[in-house]
Short mmCIF file of C-alpha atoms in Angstrom, two decimals:
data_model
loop_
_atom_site.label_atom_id
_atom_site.label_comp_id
_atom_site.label_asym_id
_atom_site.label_seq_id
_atom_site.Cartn_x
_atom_site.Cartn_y
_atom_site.Cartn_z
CA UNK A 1 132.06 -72.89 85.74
CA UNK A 2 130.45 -71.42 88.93
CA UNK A 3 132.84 -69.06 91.05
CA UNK A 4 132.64 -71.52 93.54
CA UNK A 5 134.89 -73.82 92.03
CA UNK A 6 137.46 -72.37 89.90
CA UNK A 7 139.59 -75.12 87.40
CA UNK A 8 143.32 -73.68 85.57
CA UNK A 9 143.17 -74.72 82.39
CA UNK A 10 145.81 -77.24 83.03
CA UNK A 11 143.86 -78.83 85.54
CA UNK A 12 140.53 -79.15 83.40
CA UNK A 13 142.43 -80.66 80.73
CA UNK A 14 144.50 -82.99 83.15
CA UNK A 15 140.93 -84.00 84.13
CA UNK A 16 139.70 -84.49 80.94
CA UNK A 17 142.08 -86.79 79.83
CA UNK A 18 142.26 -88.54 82.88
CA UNK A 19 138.44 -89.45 82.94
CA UNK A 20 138.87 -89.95 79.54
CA UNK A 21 141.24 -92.63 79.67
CA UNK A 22 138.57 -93.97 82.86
CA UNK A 23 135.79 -93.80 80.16
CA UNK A 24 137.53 -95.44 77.76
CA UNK A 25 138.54 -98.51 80.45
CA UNK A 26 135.02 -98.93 81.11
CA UNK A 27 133.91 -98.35 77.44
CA UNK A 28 135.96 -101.72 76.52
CA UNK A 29 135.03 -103.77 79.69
CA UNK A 30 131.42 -103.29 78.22
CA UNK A 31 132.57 -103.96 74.18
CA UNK A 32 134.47 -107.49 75.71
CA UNK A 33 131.20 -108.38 77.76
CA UNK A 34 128.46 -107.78 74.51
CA UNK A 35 131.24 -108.27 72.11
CA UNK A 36 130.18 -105.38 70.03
CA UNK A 37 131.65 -101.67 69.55
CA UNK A 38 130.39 -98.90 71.63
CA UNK A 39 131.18 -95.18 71.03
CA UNK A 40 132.39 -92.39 74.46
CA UNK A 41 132.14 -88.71 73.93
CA UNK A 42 134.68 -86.46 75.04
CA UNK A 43 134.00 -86.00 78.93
CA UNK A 44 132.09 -82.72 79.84
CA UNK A 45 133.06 -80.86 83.11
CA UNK A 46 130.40 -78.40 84.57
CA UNK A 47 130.23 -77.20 87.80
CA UNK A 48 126.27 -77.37 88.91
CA UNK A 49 123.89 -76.74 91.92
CA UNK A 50 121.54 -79.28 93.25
CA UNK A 51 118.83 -77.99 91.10
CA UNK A 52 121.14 -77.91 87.99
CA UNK A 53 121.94 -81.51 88.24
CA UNK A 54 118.38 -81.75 88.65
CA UNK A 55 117.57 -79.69 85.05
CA UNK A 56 120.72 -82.14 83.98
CA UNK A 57 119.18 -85.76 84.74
CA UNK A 58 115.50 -85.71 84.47
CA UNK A 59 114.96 -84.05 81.16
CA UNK A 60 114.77 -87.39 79.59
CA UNK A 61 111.18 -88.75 80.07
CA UNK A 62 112.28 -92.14 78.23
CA UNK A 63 114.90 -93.35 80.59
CA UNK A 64 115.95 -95.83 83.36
CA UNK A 65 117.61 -93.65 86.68
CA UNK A 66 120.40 -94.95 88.80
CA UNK A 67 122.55 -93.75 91.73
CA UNK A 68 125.47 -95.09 93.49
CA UNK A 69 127.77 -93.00 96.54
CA UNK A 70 131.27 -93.94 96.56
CA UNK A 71 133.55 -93.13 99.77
CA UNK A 72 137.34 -93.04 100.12
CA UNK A 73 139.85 -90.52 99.04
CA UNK A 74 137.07 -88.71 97.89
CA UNK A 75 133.21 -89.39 97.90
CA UNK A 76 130.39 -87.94 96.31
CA UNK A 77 128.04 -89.93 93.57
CA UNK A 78 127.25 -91.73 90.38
CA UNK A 79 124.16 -91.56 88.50
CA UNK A 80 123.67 -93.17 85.34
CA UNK A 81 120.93 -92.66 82.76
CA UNK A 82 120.05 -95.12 80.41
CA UNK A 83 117.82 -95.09 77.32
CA UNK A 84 114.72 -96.88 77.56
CA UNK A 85 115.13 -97.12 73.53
CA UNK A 86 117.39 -100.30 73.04
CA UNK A 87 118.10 -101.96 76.25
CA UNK A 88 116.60 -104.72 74.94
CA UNK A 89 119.14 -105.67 72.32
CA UNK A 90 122.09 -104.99 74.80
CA UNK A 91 120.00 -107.58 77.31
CA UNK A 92 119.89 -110.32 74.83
CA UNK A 93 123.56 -109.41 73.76
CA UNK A 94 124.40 -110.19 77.67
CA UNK A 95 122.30 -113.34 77.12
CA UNK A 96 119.25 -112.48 79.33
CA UNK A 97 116.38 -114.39 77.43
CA UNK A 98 113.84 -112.71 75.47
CA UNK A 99 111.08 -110.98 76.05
CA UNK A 100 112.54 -109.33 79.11
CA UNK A 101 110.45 -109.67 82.48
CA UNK A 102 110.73 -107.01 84.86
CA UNK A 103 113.38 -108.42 86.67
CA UNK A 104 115.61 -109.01 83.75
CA UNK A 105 115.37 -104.98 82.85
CA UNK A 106 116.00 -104.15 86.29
CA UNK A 107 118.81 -106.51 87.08
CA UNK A 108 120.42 -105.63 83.39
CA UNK A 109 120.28 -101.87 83.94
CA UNK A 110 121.89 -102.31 87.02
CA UNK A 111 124.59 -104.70 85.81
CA UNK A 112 125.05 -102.16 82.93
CA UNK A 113 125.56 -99.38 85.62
CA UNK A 114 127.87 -101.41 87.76
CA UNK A 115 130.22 -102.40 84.71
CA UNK A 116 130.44 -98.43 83.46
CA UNK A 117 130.37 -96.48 86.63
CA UNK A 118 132.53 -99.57 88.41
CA UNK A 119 135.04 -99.02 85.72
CA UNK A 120 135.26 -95.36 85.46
CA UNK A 121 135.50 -94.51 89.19
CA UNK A 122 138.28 -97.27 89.55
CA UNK A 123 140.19 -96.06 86.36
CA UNK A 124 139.72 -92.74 87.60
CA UNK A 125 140.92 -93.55 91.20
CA UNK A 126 144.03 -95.84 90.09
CA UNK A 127 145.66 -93.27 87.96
CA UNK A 128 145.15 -90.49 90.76
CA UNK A 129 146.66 -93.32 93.38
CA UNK A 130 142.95 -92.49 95.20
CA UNK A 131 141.11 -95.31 97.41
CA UNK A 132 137.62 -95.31 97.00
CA UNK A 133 135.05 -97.95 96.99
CA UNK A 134 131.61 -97.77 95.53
CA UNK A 135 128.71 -98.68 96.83
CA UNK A 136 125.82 -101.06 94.65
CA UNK A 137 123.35 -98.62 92.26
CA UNK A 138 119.94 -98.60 93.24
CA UNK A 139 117.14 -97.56 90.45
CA UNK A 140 115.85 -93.85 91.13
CA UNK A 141 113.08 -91.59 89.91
CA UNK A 142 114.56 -87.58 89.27
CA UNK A 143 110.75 -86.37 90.43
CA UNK A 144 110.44 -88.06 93.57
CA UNK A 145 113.80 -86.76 95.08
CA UNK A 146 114.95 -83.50 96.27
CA UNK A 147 118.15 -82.42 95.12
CA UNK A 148 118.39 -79.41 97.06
CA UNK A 149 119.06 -82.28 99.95
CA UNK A 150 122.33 -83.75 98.50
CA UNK A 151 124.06 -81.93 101.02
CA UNK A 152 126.24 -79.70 99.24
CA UNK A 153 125.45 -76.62 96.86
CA UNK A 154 127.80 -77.17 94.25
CA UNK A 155 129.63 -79.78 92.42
CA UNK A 156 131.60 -80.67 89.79
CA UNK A 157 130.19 -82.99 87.39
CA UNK A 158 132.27 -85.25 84.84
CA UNK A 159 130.04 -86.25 82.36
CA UNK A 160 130.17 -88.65 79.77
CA UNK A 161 127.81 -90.21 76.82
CA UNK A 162 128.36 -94.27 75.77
CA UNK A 163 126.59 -94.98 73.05
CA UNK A 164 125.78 -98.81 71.53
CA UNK A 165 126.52 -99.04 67.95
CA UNK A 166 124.40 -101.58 67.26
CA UNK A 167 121.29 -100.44 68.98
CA UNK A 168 119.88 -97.13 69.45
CA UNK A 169 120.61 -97.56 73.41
CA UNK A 170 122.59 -94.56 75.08
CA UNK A 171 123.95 -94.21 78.75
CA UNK A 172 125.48 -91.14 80.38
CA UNK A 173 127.27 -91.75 83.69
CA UNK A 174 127.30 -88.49 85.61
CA UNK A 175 130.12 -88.47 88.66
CA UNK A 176 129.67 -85.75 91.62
CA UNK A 177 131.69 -84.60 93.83
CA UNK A 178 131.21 -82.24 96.65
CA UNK A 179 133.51 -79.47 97.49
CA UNK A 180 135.96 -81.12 99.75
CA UNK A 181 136.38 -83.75 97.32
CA UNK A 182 136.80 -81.16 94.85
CA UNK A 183 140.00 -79.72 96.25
CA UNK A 184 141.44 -83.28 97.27
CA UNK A 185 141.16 -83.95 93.59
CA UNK A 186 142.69 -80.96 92.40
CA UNK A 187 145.66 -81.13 94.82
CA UNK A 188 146.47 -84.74 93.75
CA UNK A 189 146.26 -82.87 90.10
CA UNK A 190 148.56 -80.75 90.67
CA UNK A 191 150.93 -82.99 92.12
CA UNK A 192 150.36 -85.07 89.60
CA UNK A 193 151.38 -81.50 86.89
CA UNK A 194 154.48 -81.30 88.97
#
């Protein structure tokens, strides 16, 4: 954790559970959709600078790129990566016909992002009594942005890995928040502790 944003341990493991109960939400809206099983990891809580995230996101070469901002309560952003590797199978599993066109892959990884990220945030938000609404994703290339321009220089980052049983397809939905989000989330928290 950077100094920057300090977490009891209470607190980090009130927020674990919480998003894990958020991931898990979203993990089954998926499973009912495809009607197959898909795996969460346990959510991972860093707190990063712009250029971290950036180290964080674009290491994969073989992946799709979304982002999404969500206001409210709290704001920040969602971005989602999503394996190249199997996105076919979970396409024709949502009944887009095969081959995919261009179209289909974009309109399916953005469905995909939509259910997850949709899902978590509102799981998140409900169980913290939080209003926020989020915004459509829109496809993004890591390279061509600068993260140093996100407009704050740290955030927390809940991060979490879905993967499709079936196929060899993975997706990792990585929330942001900036710092006055932060401390909104950590006094609701600690109400929440009693």
């Amino acid at each position: 954790m950077n100094d920057a944003i300090a977490f009891t341990e209470d607190q980090r493991d009130a927020l674990q559970e919480l998003m894990n109960i958020s991931m898990g939400q979203a993990a089954n809206s998926l499973a009912h959709l495809i009607e197959t099983k898909i795996g969460i990891s346990i959510p991972n809580i860093t707190a990063v600078t712009p250029e971290q995230l950036f180290d964080m996101v674009r290491h994969n070469q073989e992946a799709h790129y979304t982002r999404q901002s969500f206001m409210g309560d709290i704001h920040g952003e969602v971005m989602s990566i999503l394996s190249q590797s199997g996105l076919a199978e979970v396409a024709e599993l949502m009944e887009y016909e095969q081959p995919l066109s261009d179209a289909d892959i974009k309109e399916t990884i953005l469905e995909l992002c939509n259910i997850l990220a949709g899902a978590c945030l509102s799981g998140l938000s409900e169980q913290l009594e939080l209003t926020t609404n989020l915004q459509m994703p829109t496809l993004f290339q890591p390279e061509k942005h600068d993260f140093n321009q996100l407009g704050w220089q740290h955030s927390l980052v809940m991060e979490v890995k879905f993967d499709i049983q079936i196929s060899s397809f993975t997706m990792r939905v990585v929330f942001c928040l900036d710092d006055a989000s932060l401390h909104k989330l950590t006094s609701t928290i600690d109400e929440l502790l009693g």
